[in-house]
């Protein structure tokens, strides 16, 4: 072998000439740094990606609410139609076992209309029959209130009360035209309410008679993973129906307790005030206190301060029964929302759309949360390995012992 083919001996590098090793922190920072050709950090790019997606979702939600604000009557009518369908669905299913479903829907709606008409007729007759006696009681009650205000601890002079009454009469005389205009506007609102109610009944007829066919057609138009969407939507409908039936049970219980309490205390207009309490209970958190406050005012004017205080005490007791007994028993399975979330939802709905927003907000948020939770649970099951999913579907028999 020639000397030309022999490898050249490696030249040792002195220790002083070797570059110093990079510290671990600098190495980690160098690994997370953006490539030489990129000027935007990785974290900033991820944040921007999430930001524009959130902006698109916010714009879509805003557009939906903007459209609904222009179509308030139609949106509220569809919502009321869904409420009617949720309430009458059990009765229609029961009647459809013996008669055709279309006849069952007609019979259920007719029975409901007759029942509501009978209730309102009874309330109107009771108010009309007691009007003369109530006028006398209210006048004597106001006189007693004036006497109480003139004594300790208020010491309001009778001259001041008379002057206050005179100022009220002058204000009513000066603003009579605007009050009449508002009354005419209220008549227009009444026409809109009747129109919306007729549209709601019309929608409920089709929801009850052919709701499954309508939903099947919507799933066909949606395409994609229709099974996943169908499961989430059915879970949302179960939440909505449970909330609607639960609030009716709570409202009926509150109305019955208020009616019994007012009858025992001999407060006039007990049945009309009970009906007011029933319908006010559909506004969460604030509806029942407002109706019971009206009952307290009636008791104060008709029966005096002592009976009014007793009514107020009974209001507190009924509120405790509703909050600590009825709501946990009736609503816990239907609506899985924290009380703080309910309060914020009602406040937001009231700010956005007034009384209608307060009524619609809680069921809307509850249904949205149920649909979101169902979709998320479905996606998490699909992401798991087959053996893990099989273990969840087939639990260990020993665990049940």
Coordinates of C-alpha atoms in Angstrom, one line a residue:
X1 CA 0.0 0.0 0.0
X2 CA 1.4 3.4 -0.9
X3 CA 1.8 6.2 1.4
X4 CA -0.6 8.4 -0.7
X5 CA -3.6 6.3 0.3
X6 CA -2.9 6.5 4.0
X7 CA -5.4 8.7 5.9
X8 CA -4.2 12.0 7.2
X9 CA -3.9 12.1 11.0
X10 CA -6.6 14.1 12.7
X11 CA -5.5 17.4 14.0
X12 CA -6.4 17.9 17.6
X13 CA -8.2 21.1 18.4
X14 CA -7.1 22.9 21.5
X15 CA -9.6 23.1 24.3
X16 CA -9.3 26.9 24.3
X17 CA -10.3 27.1 20.6
X18 CA -13.6 25.1 21.0
X19 CA -16.9 27.2 21.0
X20 CA -18.6 27.3 24.4
X21 CA -21.8 25.1 24.8
X22 CA -25.1 27.0 24.6
X23 CA -27.0 27.1 27.9
X24 CA -30.2 24.9 28.1
X25 CA -32.5 28.0 28.2
X26 CA -31.0 29.5 25.1
X27 CA -31.2 26.2 23.3
X28 CA -34.9 25.8 24.2
X29 CA -35.6 29.4 23.1
X30 CA -33.7 28.7 19.9
X31 CA -35.9 25.7 19.3
X32 CA -39.2 27.6 19.7
X33 CA -38.0 30.6 17.7
X34 CA -39.5 31.2 14.3
X35 CA -37.6 30.0 11.2
X36 CA -35.3 32.4 9.6
X37 CA -37.7 33.2 6.8
X38 CA -40.7 33.9 9.1
X39 CA -41.1 37.2 11.0
X40 CA -44.3 36.3 13.1
X41 CA -43.9 34.2 16.2
X42 CA -45.8 30.9 16.4
X43 CA -47.9 31.9 19.4
X44 CA -49.0 35.1 17.7
X45 CA -50.0 33.2 14.6
X46 CA -52.2 30.8 16.7
X47 CA -53.8 33.7 18.6
X48 CA -54.6 35.5 15.3
X49 CA -56.1 32.3 13.9
X50 CA -58.4 31.9 16.9
X51 CA -59.2 35.7 16.9
X52 CA -60.5 35.8 13.3
X53 CA -62.6 32.7 13.9
X54 CA -64.1 34.3 17.0
X55 CA -64.8 37.5 15.1
X56 CA -66.6 35.5 12.3
X57 CA -68.7 33.8 15.0
X58 CA -69.6 37.0 16.7
X59 CA -70.6 38.7 13.4
X60 CA -72.8 35.7 12.5
X61 CA -74.5 35.8 15.9
X62 CA -75.0 39.6 15.6
X63 CA -76.5 39.2 12.1
X64 CA -78.9 36.5 13.4
X65 CA -80.1 38.7 16.3
X66 CA -80.4 41.7 13.9
X67 CA -82.6 39.7 11.6
X68 CA -84.7 38.4 14.5
X69 CA -85.1 42.0 15.8
X70 CA -86.7 42.9 12.5
X71 CA -88.9 39.8 12.6
X72 CA -89.8 39.9 16.3
X73 CA -93.4 39.0 15.8
X74 CA -92.6 35.9 13.7
X75 CA -89.8 34.8 16.0
X76 CA -91.9 35.2 19.2
X77 CA -94.8 33.4 17.4
X78 CA -92.6 30.4 16.5
X79 CA -91.3 30.3 20.1
X80 CA -94.8 30.3 21.5
X81 CA -95.7 27.6 19.0
X82 CA -92.9 25.5 20.3
X83 CA -94.0 26.1 23.9
X84 CA -97.6 25.0 23.0
X85 CA -96.2 21.9 21.2
X86 CA -94.1 21.0 24.2
X87 CA -97.0 21.3 26.6
X88 CA -99.6 19.5 24.4
X89 CA -97.4 16.8 23.0
X90 CA -98.1 14.3 25.8
X91 CA -101.9 14.8 25.5
X92 CA -101.7 14.5 21.7
X93 CA -99.7 11.3 21.9
X94 CA -102.3 9.9 24.3
X95 CA -105.2 10.8 22.1
X96 CA -103.5 9.6 19.0
X97 CA -103.6 6.0 20.3
X98 CA -107.4 5.9 19.7
X99 CA -108.1 8.5 17.0
X100 CA -106.1 9.9 14.0
X101 CA -103.3 12.3 14.9
X102 CA -104.8 15.2 13.1
X103 CA -108.0 14.8 15.1
X104 CA -106.0 14.4 18.3
X105 CA -104.2 17.7 17.6
X106 CA -107.5 19.5 17.0
X107 CA -109.1 18.0 20.2
X108 CA -106.1 19.0 22.3
X109 CA -106.1 22.6 21.0
X110 CA -109.8 22.9 21.4
X111 CA -109.7 21.6 25.0
X112 CA -106.9 24.1 25.8
X113 CA -108.7 27.0 24.3
X114 CA -111.9 26.1 26.2
X115 CA -110.0 25.8 29.5
X116 CA -108.2 29.1 29.1
X117 CA -111.5 30.8 28.0
X118 CA -113.2 29.5 31.1
X119 CA -110.5 30.7 33.4
X120 CA -110.4 34.3 31.9
X121 CA -114.3 34.4 31.9
X122 CA -114.4 33.4 35.6
X123 CA -111.7 36.0 36.4
X124 CA -113.6 38.8 34.5
X125 CA -116.9 37.9 36.2
X126 CA -115.3 37.9 39.7
X127 CA -113.8 41.3 39.1
X128 CA -117.0 42.7 37.7
X129 CA -119.1 41.3 40.5
X130 CA -116.8 42.7 43.2
X131 CA -116.2 46.1 41.6
X132 CA -118.7 48.1 43.8
X133 CA -117.5 46.5 47.1
X134 CA -113.8 46.8 46.0
X135 CA -114.3 50.5 45.3
X136 CA -115.6 51.1 48.9
X137 CA -112.8 48.9 50.3
X138 CA -110.1 50.8 48.3
X139 CA -111.4 54.2 49.4
X140 CA -111.4 53.2 53.1
X141 CA -108.0 51.5 52.7
X142 CA -106.5 54.7 51.2
X143 CA -108.0 56.7 54.0
X144 CA -106.4 54.4 56.5
X145 CA -103.1 54.6 54.7
X146 CA -103.3 58.4 54.8
X147 CA -104.1 58.3 58.5
X148 CA -101.1 56.0 59.0
X149 CA -98.8 58.3 57.0
X150 CA -99.8 61.3 59.0
X151 CA -98.9 59.6 62.3
X152 CA -95.6 58.2 63.7
X153 CA -93.0 57.6 62.3
X154 CA -93.8 59.4 59.0
X155 CA -95.6 62.5 60.3
X156 CA -96.7 63.5 56.9
X157 CA -99.3 66.3 57.1
X158 CA -102.7 65.9 55.6
X159 CA -102.1 69.2 53.7
X160 CA -99.1 67.6 51.9
X161 CA -101.1 64.6 50.9
X162 CA -103.9 66.7 49.6
X163 CA -101.4 68.8 47.6
X164 CA -99.9 65.6 46.2
X165 CA -103.3 64.4 45.1
X166 CA -103.9 67.8 43.4
X167 CA -100.6 67.7 41.6
X168 CA -101.4 64.2 40.3
X169 CA -104.8 65.3 39.0
X170 CA -103.2 68.4 37.3
X171 CA -100.6 66.2 35.6
X172 CA -103.2 63.8 34.3
X173 CA -105.2 66.7 32.9
X174 CA -102.2 68.2 31.2
X175 CA -101.0 64.9 29.8
X176 CA -104.4 63.5 28.8
X177 CA -103.6 63.7 25.1
X178 CA -100.4 61.7 25.4
X179 CA -102.0 59.2 27.7
X180 CA -104.8 58.7 25.1
X181 CA -102.1 58.2 22.4
X182 CA -100.4 55.6 24.5
X183 CA -103.7 53.9 25.0
X184 CA -104.2 53.8 21.3
X185 CA -100.7 52.4 20.9
X186 CA -101.6 49.8 23.5
X187 CA -104.6 48.8 21.3
X188 CA -102.2 48.4 18.4
X189 CA -100.0 46.2 20.6
X190 CA -103.1 44.1 21.5
X191 CA -103.8 43.6 17.8
X192 CA -100.1 42.5 17.3
X193 CA -100.4 40.1 20.3
X194 CA -103.6 38.5 18.9
X195 CA -101.9 38.2 15.5
X196 CA -98.9 36.6 17.0
X197 CA -101.0 34.2 19.1
X198 CA -102.9 33.1 16.0
X199 CA -99.7 32.5 14.1
X200 CA -98.3 30.6 17.1
X201 CA -101.4 28.3 17.2
X202 CA -101.1 27.8 13.4
X203 CA -97.4 26.8 13.8
X204 CA -98.2 24.4 16.7
X205 CA -100.7 22.6 14.6
X206 CA -98.0 21.6 12.1
X207 CA -95.4 21.0 14.9
X208 CA -97.7 18.5 16.6
X209 CA -99.1 16.8 13.5
X210 CA -96.1 16.5 11.3
X211 CA -93.1 17.6 13.4
X212 CA -91.1 14.5 12.6
X213 CA -91.5 14.9 8.9
X214 CA -90.4 18.5 9.1
X215 CA -87.4 17.6 11.1
X216 CA -86.5 14.8 8.7
X217 CA -86.6 17.2 5.8
X218 CA -84.4 19.7 7.6
X219 CA -81.8 16.9 8.4
X220 CA -81.9 15.9 4.7
X221 CA -81.2 19.5 3.6
X222 CA -78.4 19.9 6.2
X223 CA -76.5 16.8 5.0
X224 CA -73.2 15.8 6.6
X225 CA -73.2 13.9 9.8
X226 CA -77.0 14.0 10.3
X227 CA -77.0 11.3 13.0
X228 CA -74.8 13.5 15.2
X229 CA -76.9 16.6 14.5
X230 CA -80.1 14.6 15.1
X231 CA -78.9 13.4 18.5
X232 CA -77.9 16.9 19.6
X233 CA -81.1 18.5 18.4
X234 CA -83.3 15.8 20.2
X235 CA -81.3 16.5 23.4
X236 CA -82.0 20.2 23.0
X237 CA -85.7 19.6 22.5
X238 CA -85.8 17.4 25.6
X239 CA -84.3 20.2 27.6
X240 CA -86.8 22.7 26.1
X241 CA -89.8 20.5 26.7
X242 CA -88.6 19.7 30.3
X243 CA -88.1 23.4 31.0
X244 CA -91.5 24.4 29.7
X245 CA -93.4 21.7 31.6
X246 CA -91.4 22.3 34.7
X247 CA -92.1 26.0 34.7
X248 CA -95.8 25.3 34.2
X249 CA -95.8 23.0 37.2
X250 CA -94.0 25.6 39.3
X251 CA -96.3 28.4 38.1
X252 CA -99.4 26.4 38.9
X253 CA -98.1 25.5 42.4
X254 CA -97.3 29.2 43.1
X255 CA -100.7 30.3 41.9
X256 CA -102.5 27.7 44.1
X257 CA -100.5 28.7 47.2
X258 CA -101.1 32.4 46.6
X259 CA -104.8 31.8 46.1
X260 CA -105.1 29.8 49.3
X261 CA -103.2 32.4 51.3
X262 CA -105.2 35.3 49.9
X263 CA -108.5 33.5 50.6
X264 CA -107.5 32.7 54.1
X265 CA -106.6 36.4 54.7
X266 CA -109.8 37.5 53.0
X267 CA -108.0 39.7 50.5
X268 CA -110.2 40.6 47.5
X269 CA -109.4 39.5 43.9
X270 CA -107.7 36.3 45.1
X271 CA -108.4 34.4 41.9
X272 CA -107.3 37.2 39.5
X273 CA -104.1 37.7 41.5
X274 CA -103.5 33.9 41.4
X275 CA -103.9 34.0 37.6
X276 CA -101.5 36.9 37.5
X277 CA -99.0 35.0 39.6
X278 CA -99.3 32.0 37.2
X279 CA -98.4 33.9 34.1
X280 CA -95.8 36.0 35.8
X281 CA -93.9 32.9 36.8
X282 CA -92.9 32.4 33.2
X283 CA -90.4 35.3 33.7
X284 CA -87.6 33.7 35.7
X285 CA -86.5 35.3 39.0
X286 CA -88.4 38.6 38.6
X287 CA -91.9 37.6 37.5
X288 CA -93.3 36.1 40.7
X289 CA -92.0 38.8 43.0
X290 CA -93.6 41.5 40.8
X291 CA -97.0 39.7 40.8
X292 CA -96.8 39.1 44.6
X293 CA -95.9 42.8 45.1
X294 CA -99.1 43.7 43.3
X295 CA -101.0 41.3 45.7
X296 CA -99.4 43.1 48.6
X297 CA -100.5 46.5 47.3
X298 CA -104.1 45.2 46.9
X299 CA -104.0 43.8 50.5
X300 CA -102.6 47.2 51.7
X301 CA -105.4 49.2 50.1
X302 CA -108.2 46.8 50.9
X303 CA -107.3 45.2 54.2
X304 CA -104.8 47.5 55.9
X305 CA -101.1 47.5 56.8
X306 CA -101.3 44.4 59.1
X307 CA -102.8 42.1 56.4
X308 CA -100.4 43.5 53.9
X309 CA -97.5 42.6 56.2
X310 CA -98.9 39.1 56.5
X311 CA -99.2 38.8 52.7
X312 CA -95.6 40.0 52.4
X313 CA -94.5 37.3 54.9
X314 CA -96.4 34.6 53.0
X315 CA -94.7 35.8 49.8
X316 CA -91.3 35.2 51.4
X317 CA -92.4 31.7 52.5
X318 CA -93.7 30.9 49.0
X319 CA -90.5 32.1 47.5
X320 CA -88.5 29.8 49.8
X321 CA -90.7 26.9 48.9
X322 CA -90.2 27.6 45.2
X323 CA -86.4 28.2 45.4
X324 CA -85.5 25.3 47.7
X325 CA -88.1 22.7 47.0
X326 CA -89.8 23.1 43.6
X327 CA -86.9 24.2 41.5
X328 CA -84.5 21.4 42.6
X329 CA -87.2 18.7 42.3
X330 CA -88.7 19.8 39.0
X331 CA -86.1 21.7 37.0
X332 CA -82.8 19.9 38.0
X333 CA -83.1 17.3 35.3
X334 CA -84.3 19.7 32.6
X335 CA -82.0 22.7 33.0
X336 CA -78.4 22.2 34.2
X337 CA -77.6 25.9 34.7
X338 CA -76.0 27.6 37.7
X339 CA -78.2 30.2 39.5
X340 CA -75.6 32.8 38.7
X341 CA -75.8 31.9 35.0
X342 CA -79.7 32.1 35.1
X343 CA -79.5 35.6 36.8
X344 CA -77.0 36.9 34.2
X345 CA -79.1 35.4 31.4
X346 CA -82.3 37.0 32.5
X347 CA -80.6 40.4 33.0
X348 CA -79.0 40.2 29.5
X349 CA -82.3 39.2 27.9
X350 CA -84.1 42.0 29.6
X351 CA -81.5 44.6 28.5
X352 CA -81.6 43.3 24.9
X353 CA -85.3 42.6 24.3
X354 CA -87.2 43.7 27.4
X355 CA -89.9 41.3 28.8
X356 CA -89.7 39.1 25.7
X357 CA -86.0 38.7 26.2
X358 CA -86.4 37.8 29.9
X359 CA -88.9 35.1 28.9
X360 CA -86.9 33.6 26.0
X361 CA -83.3 34.0 27.4
X362 CA -83.2 31.1 29.9
X363 CA -84.6 28.3 27.7
X364 CA -82.5 29.6 24.7
X365 CA -79.3 29.4 26.8
X366 CA -80.3 26.0 28.3
X367 CA -81.0 24.5 24.9
X368 CA -77.8 25.9 23.4
X369 CA -75.7 24.5 26.3
X370 CA -77.3 21.1 25.9
X371 CA -76.7 21.0 22.2
X372 CA -73.1 22.1 22.7
X373 CA -72.5 19.5 25.4
X374 CA -74.0 16.7 23.3
X375 CA -71.9 17.6 20.3
X376 CA -68.7 17.9 22.3
X377 CA -69.4 14.5 24.0
X378 CA -70.0 12.9 20.6
X379 CA -66.8 14.3 19.2
X380 CA -64.8 13.2 22.2
X381 CA -66.1 9.6 21.8
X382 CA -65.1 9.6 18.2
X383 CA -61.6 10.8 19.1
X384 CA -61.0 7.8 21.5
X385 CA -59.4 4.6 20.3
X386 CA -61.7 1.7 19.5
X387 CA -60.7 -0.3 22.5
X388 CA -61.4 2.6 24.9
X389 CA -64.8 3.3 23.3
X390 CA -65.6 -0.4 23.6
X391 CA -64.7 -0.4 27.3
X392 CA -67.0 2.6 27.9
X393 CA -69.9 0.9 26.0
X394 CA -69.4 -2.4 27.9
X395 CA -68.7 -1.7 31.5
X396 CA -67.3 -4.3 33.8
X397 CA -70.1 -6.4 35.3
X398 CA -68.2 -6.6 38.6
X399 CA -68.5 -2.8 38.9
X400 CA -72.3 -3.0 39.2
X401 CA -72.2 -5.5 42.1

